[in-house]
PDB file of C-alpha atoms in Angstrom:
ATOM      1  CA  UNK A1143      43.137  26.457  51.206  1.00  0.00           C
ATOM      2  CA  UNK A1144      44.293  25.329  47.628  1.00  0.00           C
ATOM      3  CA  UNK A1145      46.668  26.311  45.489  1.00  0.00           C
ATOM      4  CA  UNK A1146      47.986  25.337  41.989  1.00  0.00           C
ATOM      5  CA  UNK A1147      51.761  25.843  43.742  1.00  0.00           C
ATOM      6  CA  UNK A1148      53.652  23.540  45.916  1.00  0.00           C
ATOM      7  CA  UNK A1149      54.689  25.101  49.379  1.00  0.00           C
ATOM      8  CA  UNK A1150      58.260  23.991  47.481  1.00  0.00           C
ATOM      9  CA  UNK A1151      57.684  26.620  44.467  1.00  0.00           C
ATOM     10  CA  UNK A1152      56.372  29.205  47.254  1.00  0.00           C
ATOM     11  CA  UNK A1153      60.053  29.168  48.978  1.00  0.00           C
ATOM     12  CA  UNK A1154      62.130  28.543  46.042  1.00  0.00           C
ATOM     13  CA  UNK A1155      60.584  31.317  44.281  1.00  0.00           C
ATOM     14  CA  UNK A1156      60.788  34.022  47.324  1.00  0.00           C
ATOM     15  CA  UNK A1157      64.456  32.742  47.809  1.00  0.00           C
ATOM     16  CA  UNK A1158      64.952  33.861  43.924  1.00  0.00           C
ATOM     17  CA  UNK A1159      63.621  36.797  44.923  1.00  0.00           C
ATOM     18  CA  UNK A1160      64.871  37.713  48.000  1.00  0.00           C
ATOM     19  CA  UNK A1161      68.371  37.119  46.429  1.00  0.00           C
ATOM     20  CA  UNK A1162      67.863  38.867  43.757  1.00  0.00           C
ATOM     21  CA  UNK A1163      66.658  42.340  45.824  1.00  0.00           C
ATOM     22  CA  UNK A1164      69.662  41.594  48.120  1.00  0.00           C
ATOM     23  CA  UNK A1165      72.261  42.426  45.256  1.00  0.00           C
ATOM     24  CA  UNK A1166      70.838  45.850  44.476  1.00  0.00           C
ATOM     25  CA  UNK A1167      70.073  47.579  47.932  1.00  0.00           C
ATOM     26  CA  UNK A1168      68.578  50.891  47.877  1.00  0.00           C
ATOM     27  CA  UNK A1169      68.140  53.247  50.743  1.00  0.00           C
ATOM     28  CA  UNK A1170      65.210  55.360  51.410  1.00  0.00           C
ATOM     29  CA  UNK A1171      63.241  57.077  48.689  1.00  0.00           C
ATOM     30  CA  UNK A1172      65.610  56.066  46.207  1.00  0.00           C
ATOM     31  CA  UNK A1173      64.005  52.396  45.951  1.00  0.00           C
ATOM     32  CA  UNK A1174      63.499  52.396  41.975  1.00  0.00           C
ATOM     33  CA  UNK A1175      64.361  48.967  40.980  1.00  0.00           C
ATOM     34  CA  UNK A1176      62.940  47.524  43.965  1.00  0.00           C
ATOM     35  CA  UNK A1177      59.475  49.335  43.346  1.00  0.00           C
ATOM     36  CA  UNK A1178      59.657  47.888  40.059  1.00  0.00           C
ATOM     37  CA  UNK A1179      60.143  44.679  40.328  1.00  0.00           C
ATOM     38  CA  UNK A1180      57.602  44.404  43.145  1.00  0.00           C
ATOM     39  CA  UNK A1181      55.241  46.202  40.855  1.00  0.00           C
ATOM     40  CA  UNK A1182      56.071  43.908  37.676  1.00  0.00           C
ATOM     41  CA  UNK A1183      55.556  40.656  40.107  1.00  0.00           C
ATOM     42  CA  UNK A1184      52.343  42.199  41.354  1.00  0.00           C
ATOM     43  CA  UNK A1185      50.700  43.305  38.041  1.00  0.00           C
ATOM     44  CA  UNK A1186      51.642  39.709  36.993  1.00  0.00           C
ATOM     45  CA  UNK A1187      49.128  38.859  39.140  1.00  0.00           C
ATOM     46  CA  UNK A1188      46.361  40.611  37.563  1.00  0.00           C
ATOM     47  CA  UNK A1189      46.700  43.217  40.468  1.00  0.00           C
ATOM     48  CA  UNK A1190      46.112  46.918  40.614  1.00  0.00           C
ATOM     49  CA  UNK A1191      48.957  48.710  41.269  1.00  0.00           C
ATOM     50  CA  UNK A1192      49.348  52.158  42.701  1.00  0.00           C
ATOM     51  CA  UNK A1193      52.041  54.241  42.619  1.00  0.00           C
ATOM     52  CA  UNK A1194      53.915  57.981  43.013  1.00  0.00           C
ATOM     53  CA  UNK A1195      51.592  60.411  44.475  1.00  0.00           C
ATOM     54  CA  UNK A1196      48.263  58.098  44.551  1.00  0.00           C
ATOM     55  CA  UNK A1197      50.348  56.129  47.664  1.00  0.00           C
ATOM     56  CA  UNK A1198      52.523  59.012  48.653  1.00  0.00           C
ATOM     57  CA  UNK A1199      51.562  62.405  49.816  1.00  0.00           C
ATOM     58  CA  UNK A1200      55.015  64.734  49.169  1.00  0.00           C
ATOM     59  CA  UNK A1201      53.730  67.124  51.816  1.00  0.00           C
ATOM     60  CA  UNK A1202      54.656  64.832  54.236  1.00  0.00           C
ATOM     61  CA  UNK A1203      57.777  63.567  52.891  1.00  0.00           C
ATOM     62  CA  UNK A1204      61.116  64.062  54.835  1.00  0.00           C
ATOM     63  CA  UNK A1205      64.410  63.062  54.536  1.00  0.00           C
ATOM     64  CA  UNK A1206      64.242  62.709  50.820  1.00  0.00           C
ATOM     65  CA  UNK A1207      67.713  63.633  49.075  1.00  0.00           C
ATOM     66  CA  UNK A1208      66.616  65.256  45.570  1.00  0.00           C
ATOM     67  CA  UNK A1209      70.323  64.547  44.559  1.00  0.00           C
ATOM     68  CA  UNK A1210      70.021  60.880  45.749  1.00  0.00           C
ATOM     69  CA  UNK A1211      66.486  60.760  44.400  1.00  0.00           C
ATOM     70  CA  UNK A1212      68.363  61.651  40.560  1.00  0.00           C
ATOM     71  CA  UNK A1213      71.439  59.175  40.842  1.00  0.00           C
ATOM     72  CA  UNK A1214      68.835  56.361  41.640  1.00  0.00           C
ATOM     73  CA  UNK A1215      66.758  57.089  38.954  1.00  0.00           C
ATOM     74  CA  UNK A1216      69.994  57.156  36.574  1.00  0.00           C
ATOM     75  CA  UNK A1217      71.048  53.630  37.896  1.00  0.00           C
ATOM     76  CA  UNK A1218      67.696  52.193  37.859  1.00  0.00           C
ATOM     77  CA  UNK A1219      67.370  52.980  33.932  1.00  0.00           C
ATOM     78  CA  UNK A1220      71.097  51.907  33.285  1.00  0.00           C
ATOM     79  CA  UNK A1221      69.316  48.616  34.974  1.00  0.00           C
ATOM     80  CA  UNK A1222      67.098  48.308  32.434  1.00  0.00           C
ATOM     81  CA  UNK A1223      63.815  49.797  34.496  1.00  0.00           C
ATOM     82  CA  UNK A1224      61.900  51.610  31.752  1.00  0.00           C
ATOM     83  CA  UNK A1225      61.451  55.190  31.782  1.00  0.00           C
ATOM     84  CA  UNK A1226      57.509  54.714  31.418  1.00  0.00           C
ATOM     85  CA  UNK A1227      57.695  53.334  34.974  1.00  0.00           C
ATOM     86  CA  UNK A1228      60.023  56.163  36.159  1.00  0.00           C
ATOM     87  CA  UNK A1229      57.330  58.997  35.062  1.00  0.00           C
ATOM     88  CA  UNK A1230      54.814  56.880  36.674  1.00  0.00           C
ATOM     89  CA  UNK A1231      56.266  57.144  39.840  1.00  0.00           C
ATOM     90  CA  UNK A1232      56.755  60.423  39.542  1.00  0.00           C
ATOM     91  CA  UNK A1233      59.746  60.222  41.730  1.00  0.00           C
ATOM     92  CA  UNK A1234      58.980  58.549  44.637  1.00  0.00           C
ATOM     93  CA  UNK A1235      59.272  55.145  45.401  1.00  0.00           C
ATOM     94  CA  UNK A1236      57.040  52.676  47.274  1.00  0.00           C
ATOM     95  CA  UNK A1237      53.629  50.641  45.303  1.00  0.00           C
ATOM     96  CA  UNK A1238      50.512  49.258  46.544  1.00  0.00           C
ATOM     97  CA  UNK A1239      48.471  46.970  45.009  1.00  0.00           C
ATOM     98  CA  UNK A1240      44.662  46.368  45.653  1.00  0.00           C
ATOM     99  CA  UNK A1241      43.178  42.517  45.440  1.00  0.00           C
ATOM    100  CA  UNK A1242      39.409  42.806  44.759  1.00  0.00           C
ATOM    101  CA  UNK A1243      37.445  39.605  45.772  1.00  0.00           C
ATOM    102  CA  UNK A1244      34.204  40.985  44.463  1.00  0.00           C
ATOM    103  CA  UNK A1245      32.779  40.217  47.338  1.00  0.00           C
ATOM    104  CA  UNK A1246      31.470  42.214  50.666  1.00  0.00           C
ATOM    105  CA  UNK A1247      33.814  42.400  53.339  1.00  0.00           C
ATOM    106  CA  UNK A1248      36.520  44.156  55.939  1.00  0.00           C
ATOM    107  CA  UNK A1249      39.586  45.551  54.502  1.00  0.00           C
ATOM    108  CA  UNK A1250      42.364  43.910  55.073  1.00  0.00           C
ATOM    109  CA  UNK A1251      46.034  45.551  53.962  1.00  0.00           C
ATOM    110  CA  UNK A1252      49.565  43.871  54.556  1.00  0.00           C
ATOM    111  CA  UNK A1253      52.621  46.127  55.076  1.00  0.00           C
ATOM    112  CA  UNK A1254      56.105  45.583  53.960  1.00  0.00           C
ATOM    113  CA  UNK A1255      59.073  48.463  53.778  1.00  0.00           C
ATOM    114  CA  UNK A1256      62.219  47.860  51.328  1.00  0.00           C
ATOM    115  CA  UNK A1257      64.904  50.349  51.552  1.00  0.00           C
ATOM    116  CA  UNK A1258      68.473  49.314  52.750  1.00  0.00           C
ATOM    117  CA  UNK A1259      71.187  50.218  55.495  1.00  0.00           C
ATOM    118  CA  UNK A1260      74.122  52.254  54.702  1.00  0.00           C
ATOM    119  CA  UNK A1261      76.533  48.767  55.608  1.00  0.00           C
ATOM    120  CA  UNK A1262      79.131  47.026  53.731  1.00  0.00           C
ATOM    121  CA  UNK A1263      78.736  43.639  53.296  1.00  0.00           C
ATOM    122  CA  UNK A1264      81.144  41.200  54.450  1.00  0.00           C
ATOM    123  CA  UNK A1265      83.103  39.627  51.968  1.00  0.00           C
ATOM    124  CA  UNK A1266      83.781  36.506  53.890  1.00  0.00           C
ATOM    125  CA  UNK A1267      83.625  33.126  52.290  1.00  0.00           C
ATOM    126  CA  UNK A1268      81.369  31.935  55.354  1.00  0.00           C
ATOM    127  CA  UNK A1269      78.751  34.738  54.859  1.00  0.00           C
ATOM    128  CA  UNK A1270      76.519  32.996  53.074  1.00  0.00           C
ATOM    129  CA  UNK A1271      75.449  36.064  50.191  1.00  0.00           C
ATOM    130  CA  UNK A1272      79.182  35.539  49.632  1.00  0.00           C
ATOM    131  CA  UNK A1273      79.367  32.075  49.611  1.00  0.00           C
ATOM    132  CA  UNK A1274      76.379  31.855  47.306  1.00  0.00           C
ATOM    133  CA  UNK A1275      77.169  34.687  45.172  1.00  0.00           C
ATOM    134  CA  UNK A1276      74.539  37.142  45.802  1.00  0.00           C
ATOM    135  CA  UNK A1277      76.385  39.632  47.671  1.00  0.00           C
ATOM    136  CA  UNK A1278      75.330  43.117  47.677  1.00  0.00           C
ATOM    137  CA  UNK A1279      76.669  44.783  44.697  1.00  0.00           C
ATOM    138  CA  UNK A1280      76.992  48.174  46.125  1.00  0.00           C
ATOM    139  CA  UNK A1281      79.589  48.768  48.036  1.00  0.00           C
ATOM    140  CA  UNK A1282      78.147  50.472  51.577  1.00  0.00           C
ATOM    141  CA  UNK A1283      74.873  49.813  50.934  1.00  0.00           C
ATOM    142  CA  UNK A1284      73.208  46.466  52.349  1.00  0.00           C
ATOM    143  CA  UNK A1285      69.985  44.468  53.080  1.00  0.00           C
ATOM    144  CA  UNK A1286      71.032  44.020  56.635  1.00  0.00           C
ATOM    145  CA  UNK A1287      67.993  44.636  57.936  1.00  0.00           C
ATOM    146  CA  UNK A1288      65.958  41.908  56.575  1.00  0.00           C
ATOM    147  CA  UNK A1289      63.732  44.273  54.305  1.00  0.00           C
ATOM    148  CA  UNK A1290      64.516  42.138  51.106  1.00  0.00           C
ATOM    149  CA  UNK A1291      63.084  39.303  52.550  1.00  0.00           C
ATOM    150  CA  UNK A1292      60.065  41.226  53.495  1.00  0.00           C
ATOM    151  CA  UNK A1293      59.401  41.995  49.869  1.00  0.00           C
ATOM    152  CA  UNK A1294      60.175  38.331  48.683  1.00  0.00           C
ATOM    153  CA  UNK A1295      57.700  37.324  51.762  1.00  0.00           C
ATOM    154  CA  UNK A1296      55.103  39.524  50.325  1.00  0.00           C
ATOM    155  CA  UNK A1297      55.076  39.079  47.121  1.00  0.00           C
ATOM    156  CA  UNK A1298      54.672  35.122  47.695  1.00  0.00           C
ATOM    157  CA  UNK A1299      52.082  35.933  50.193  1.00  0.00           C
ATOM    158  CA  UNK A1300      50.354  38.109  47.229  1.00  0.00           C
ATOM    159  CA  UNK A1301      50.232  34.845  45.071  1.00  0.00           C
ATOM    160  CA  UNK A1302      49.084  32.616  47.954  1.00  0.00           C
ATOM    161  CA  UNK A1303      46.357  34.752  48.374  1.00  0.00           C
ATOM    162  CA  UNK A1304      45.488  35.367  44.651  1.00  0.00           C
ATOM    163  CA  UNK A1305      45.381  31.438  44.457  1.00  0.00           C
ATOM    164  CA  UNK A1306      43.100  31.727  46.851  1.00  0.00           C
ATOM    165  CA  UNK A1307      40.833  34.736  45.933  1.00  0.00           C
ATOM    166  CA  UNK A1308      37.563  33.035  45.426  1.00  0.00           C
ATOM    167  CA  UNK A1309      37.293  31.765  49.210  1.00  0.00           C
ATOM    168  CA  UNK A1310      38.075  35.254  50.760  1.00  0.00           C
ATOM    169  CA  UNK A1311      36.270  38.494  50.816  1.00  0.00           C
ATOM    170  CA  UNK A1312      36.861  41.901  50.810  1.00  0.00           C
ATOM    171  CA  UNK A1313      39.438  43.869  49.702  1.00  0.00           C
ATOM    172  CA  UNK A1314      43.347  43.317  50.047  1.00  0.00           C
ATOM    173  CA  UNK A1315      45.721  45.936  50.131  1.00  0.00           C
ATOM    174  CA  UNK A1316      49.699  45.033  49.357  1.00  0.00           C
ATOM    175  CA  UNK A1317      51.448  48.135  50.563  1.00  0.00           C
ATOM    176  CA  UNK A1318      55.317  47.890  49.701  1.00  0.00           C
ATOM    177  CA  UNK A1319      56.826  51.023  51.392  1.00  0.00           C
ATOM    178  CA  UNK A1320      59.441  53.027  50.682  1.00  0.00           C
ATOM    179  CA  UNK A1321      61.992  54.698  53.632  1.00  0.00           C
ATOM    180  CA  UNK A1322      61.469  53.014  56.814  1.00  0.00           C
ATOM    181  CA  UNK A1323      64.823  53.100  58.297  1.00  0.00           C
ATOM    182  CA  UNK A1324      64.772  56.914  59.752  1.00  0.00           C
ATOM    183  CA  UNK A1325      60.967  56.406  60.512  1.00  0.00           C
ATOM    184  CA  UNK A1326      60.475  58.360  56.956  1.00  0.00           C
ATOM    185  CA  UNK A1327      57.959  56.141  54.601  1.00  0.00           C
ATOM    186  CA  UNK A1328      55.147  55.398  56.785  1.00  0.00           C
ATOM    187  CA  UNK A1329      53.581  59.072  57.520  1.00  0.00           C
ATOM    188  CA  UNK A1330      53.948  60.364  54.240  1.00  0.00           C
ATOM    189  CA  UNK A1331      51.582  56.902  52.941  1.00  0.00           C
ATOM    190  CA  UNK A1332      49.218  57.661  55.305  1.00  0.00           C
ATOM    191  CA  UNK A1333      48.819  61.190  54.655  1.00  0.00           C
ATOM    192  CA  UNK A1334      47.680  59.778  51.351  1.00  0.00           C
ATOM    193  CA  UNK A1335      44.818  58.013  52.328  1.00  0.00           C
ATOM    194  CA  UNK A1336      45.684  55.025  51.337  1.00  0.00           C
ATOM    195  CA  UNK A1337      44.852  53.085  55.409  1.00  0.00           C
ATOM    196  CA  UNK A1338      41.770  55.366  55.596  1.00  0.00           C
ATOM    197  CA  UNK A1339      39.360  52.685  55.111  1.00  0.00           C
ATOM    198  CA  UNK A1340      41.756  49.940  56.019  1.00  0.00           C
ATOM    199  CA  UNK A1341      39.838  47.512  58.797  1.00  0.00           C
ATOM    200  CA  UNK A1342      43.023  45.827  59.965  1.00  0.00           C
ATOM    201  CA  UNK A1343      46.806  46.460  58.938  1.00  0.00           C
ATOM    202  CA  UNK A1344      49.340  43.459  59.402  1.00  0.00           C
ATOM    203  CA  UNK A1345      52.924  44.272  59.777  1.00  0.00           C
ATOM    204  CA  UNK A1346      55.899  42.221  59.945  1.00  0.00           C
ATOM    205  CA  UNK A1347      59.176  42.111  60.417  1.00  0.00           C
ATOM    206  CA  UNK A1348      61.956  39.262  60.360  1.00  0.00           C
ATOM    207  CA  UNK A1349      63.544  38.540  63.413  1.00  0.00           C
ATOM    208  CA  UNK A1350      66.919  36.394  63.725  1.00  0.00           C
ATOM    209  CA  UNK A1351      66.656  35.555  67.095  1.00  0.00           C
ATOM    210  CA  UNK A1352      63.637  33.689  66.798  1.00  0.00           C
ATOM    211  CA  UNK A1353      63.323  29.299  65.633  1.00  0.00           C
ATOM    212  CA  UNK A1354      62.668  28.969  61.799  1.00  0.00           C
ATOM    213  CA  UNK A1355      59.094  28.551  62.020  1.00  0.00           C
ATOM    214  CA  UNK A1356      58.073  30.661  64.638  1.00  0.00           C
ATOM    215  CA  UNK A1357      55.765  33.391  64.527  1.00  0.00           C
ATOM    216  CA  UNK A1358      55.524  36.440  67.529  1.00  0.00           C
ATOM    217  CA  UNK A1359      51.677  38.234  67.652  1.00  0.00           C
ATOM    218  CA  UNK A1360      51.364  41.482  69.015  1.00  0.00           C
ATOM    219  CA  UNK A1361      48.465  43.702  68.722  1.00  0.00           C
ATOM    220  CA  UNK A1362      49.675  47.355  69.572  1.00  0.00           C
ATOM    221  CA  UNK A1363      53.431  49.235  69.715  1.00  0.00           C
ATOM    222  CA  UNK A1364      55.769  45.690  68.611  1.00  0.00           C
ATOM    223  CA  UNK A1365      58.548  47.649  66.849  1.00  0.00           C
ATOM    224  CA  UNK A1366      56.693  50.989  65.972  1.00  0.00           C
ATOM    225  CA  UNK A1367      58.459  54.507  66.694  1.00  0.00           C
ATOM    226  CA  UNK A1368      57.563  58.100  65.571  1.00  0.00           C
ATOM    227  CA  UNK A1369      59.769  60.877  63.922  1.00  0.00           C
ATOM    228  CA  UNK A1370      60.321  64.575  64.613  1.00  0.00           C
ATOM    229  CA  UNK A1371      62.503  66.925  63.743  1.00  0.00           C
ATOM    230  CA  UNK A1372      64.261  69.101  65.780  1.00  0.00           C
ATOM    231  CA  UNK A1373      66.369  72.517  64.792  1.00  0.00           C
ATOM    232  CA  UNK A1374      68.982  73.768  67.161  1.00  0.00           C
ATOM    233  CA  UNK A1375      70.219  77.674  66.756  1.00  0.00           C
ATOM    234  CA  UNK A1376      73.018  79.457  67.926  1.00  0.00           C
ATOM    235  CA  UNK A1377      75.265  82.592  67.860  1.00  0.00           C
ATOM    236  CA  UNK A1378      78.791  82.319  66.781  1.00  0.00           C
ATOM    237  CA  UNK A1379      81.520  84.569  68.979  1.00  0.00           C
ATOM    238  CA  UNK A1380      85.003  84.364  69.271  1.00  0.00           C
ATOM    239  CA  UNK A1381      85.531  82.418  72.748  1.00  0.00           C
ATOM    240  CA  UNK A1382      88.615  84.558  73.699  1.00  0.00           C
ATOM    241  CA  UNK A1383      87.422  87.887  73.186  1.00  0.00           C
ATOM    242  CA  UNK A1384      83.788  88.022  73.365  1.00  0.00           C
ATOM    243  CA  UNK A1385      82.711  85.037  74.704  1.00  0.00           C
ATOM    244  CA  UNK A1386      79.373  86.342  76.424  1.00  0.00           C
ATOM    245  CA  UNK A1387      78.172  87.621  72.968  1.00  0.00           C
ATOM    246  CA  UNK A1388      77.406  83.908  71.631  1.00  0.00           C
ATOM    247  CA  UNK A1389      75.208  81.350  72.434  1.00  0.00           C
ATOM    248  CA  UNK A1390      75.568  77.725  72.221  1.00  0.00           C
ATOM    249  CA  UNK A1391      73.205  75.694  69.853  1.00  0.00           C
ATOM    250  CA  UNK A1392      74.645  72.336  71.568  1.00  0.00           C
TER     251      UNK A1392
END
């Protein structure tokens, strides 16, 4: 493969970015500056982007906070996103973008999630966001999970492969989703359609324990997990009086 980058560029750049995402975590559904600047970087490319309800199906949608969903949108325009992109998403996060080679082929699509974790960062001088001075800015919210780095690895992979467009084929799909953590952003992006005529999906996921360098394969159930909701009723009584009238939802 050749590219018009240096493998040097490739890391310094997805450090910048990487960085840059870590200082403004966002937790599920409310991912508005994230989906923009993954968006920006990706249109930059000459890439299609999708977004709101072409990638998300809101039938399918739970756990989504329409009182978290407002505040984000409030910060992410006092953060200079513009409002153009805010209708366009039409409230929910998440963005894929579609790499046409022009010619006949599988398609191929690479998935990436980018909400936070409800953590506060450590404000240690030896933890190195601290150190360095890219510290979340939010207190209680956190890239702890690695999902910043994810993005940053994706959209460098996005330009590797763009350099490299005219010896693939096929289409390549970017999809940047929204809500993992609470199993909440996948379902509602496949009720869309959007892996219906996806040949193979590659997922990934950073993992600490493992060399710099190395790279762990599996074809089937590495790290996936399903959601469903339970409700629990009851009957409230007064437990002195008339206990045997009530009924325990626990």
């Amino acid at each position: 493969f050749m590219t018009a980058y240096t493998e040097k560029q490739y890391v310094e750049e997805m450090i910048a970015t990487r960085r840059k995402i870590h200082q403004t975590p966002e937790e599920g559904w409310t991912e508005f500056q994230t989906t923009w600047l993954v968006a920006e970087r990706l249109r930059a490319l000459g890439l299609k982007v999708l977004l709101g309800t072409q990638v998300i199906n809101p039938k399918a949608v739970m756990g989504r906070d329409p009182k978290l969903v407002e505040a984000a949108i409030k910060r992410a325009l006092a953060a200079g996103v513009p409002q153009s992109f805010i209708d366009e998403t039409g409230g929910y996060t998440g963005a894929v973008a579609v790499l046409e080679t022009g010619r006949p082929g599988p398609v191929t699509a690479f998935r990436s999630d980018m909400d936070c974790v409800l953590v506060t960062e450590s404000d240690s001088p030896d933890h190195l966001p601290t150190a360095c001075g890219f510290s979340s800015k939010r207190p209680g919210f956190m890239h702890a999970c690695g999902h910043d780095g994810h993005q940053a690895a994706a959209i460098g992979l996005a330009k590797f492969i763009h350099a490299n467009a005219e010896r693939l084929c096929g289409r390549i799909r970017f999809i940047c989703q929204p809500a993992e953590e609470g199993s909440r952003g996948a379902y509602p992006i496949l009720q869309a359609g959007v892996l219906d005529d996806v040949d193979m999906i590659i997922c990934g996921h950073i993992a600490p324990e493992l060399e710099l360098g190395t790279a762990v394969a599996a074809p089937r159930r590495l790290l996936s997990t399903t959601k469903i909701d339970f409700e629990f009723t009851g009957r409230a009584s007064h437990a002195g009086s008339h206990p045997q009238t009530g009924r325990n939802a626990l």
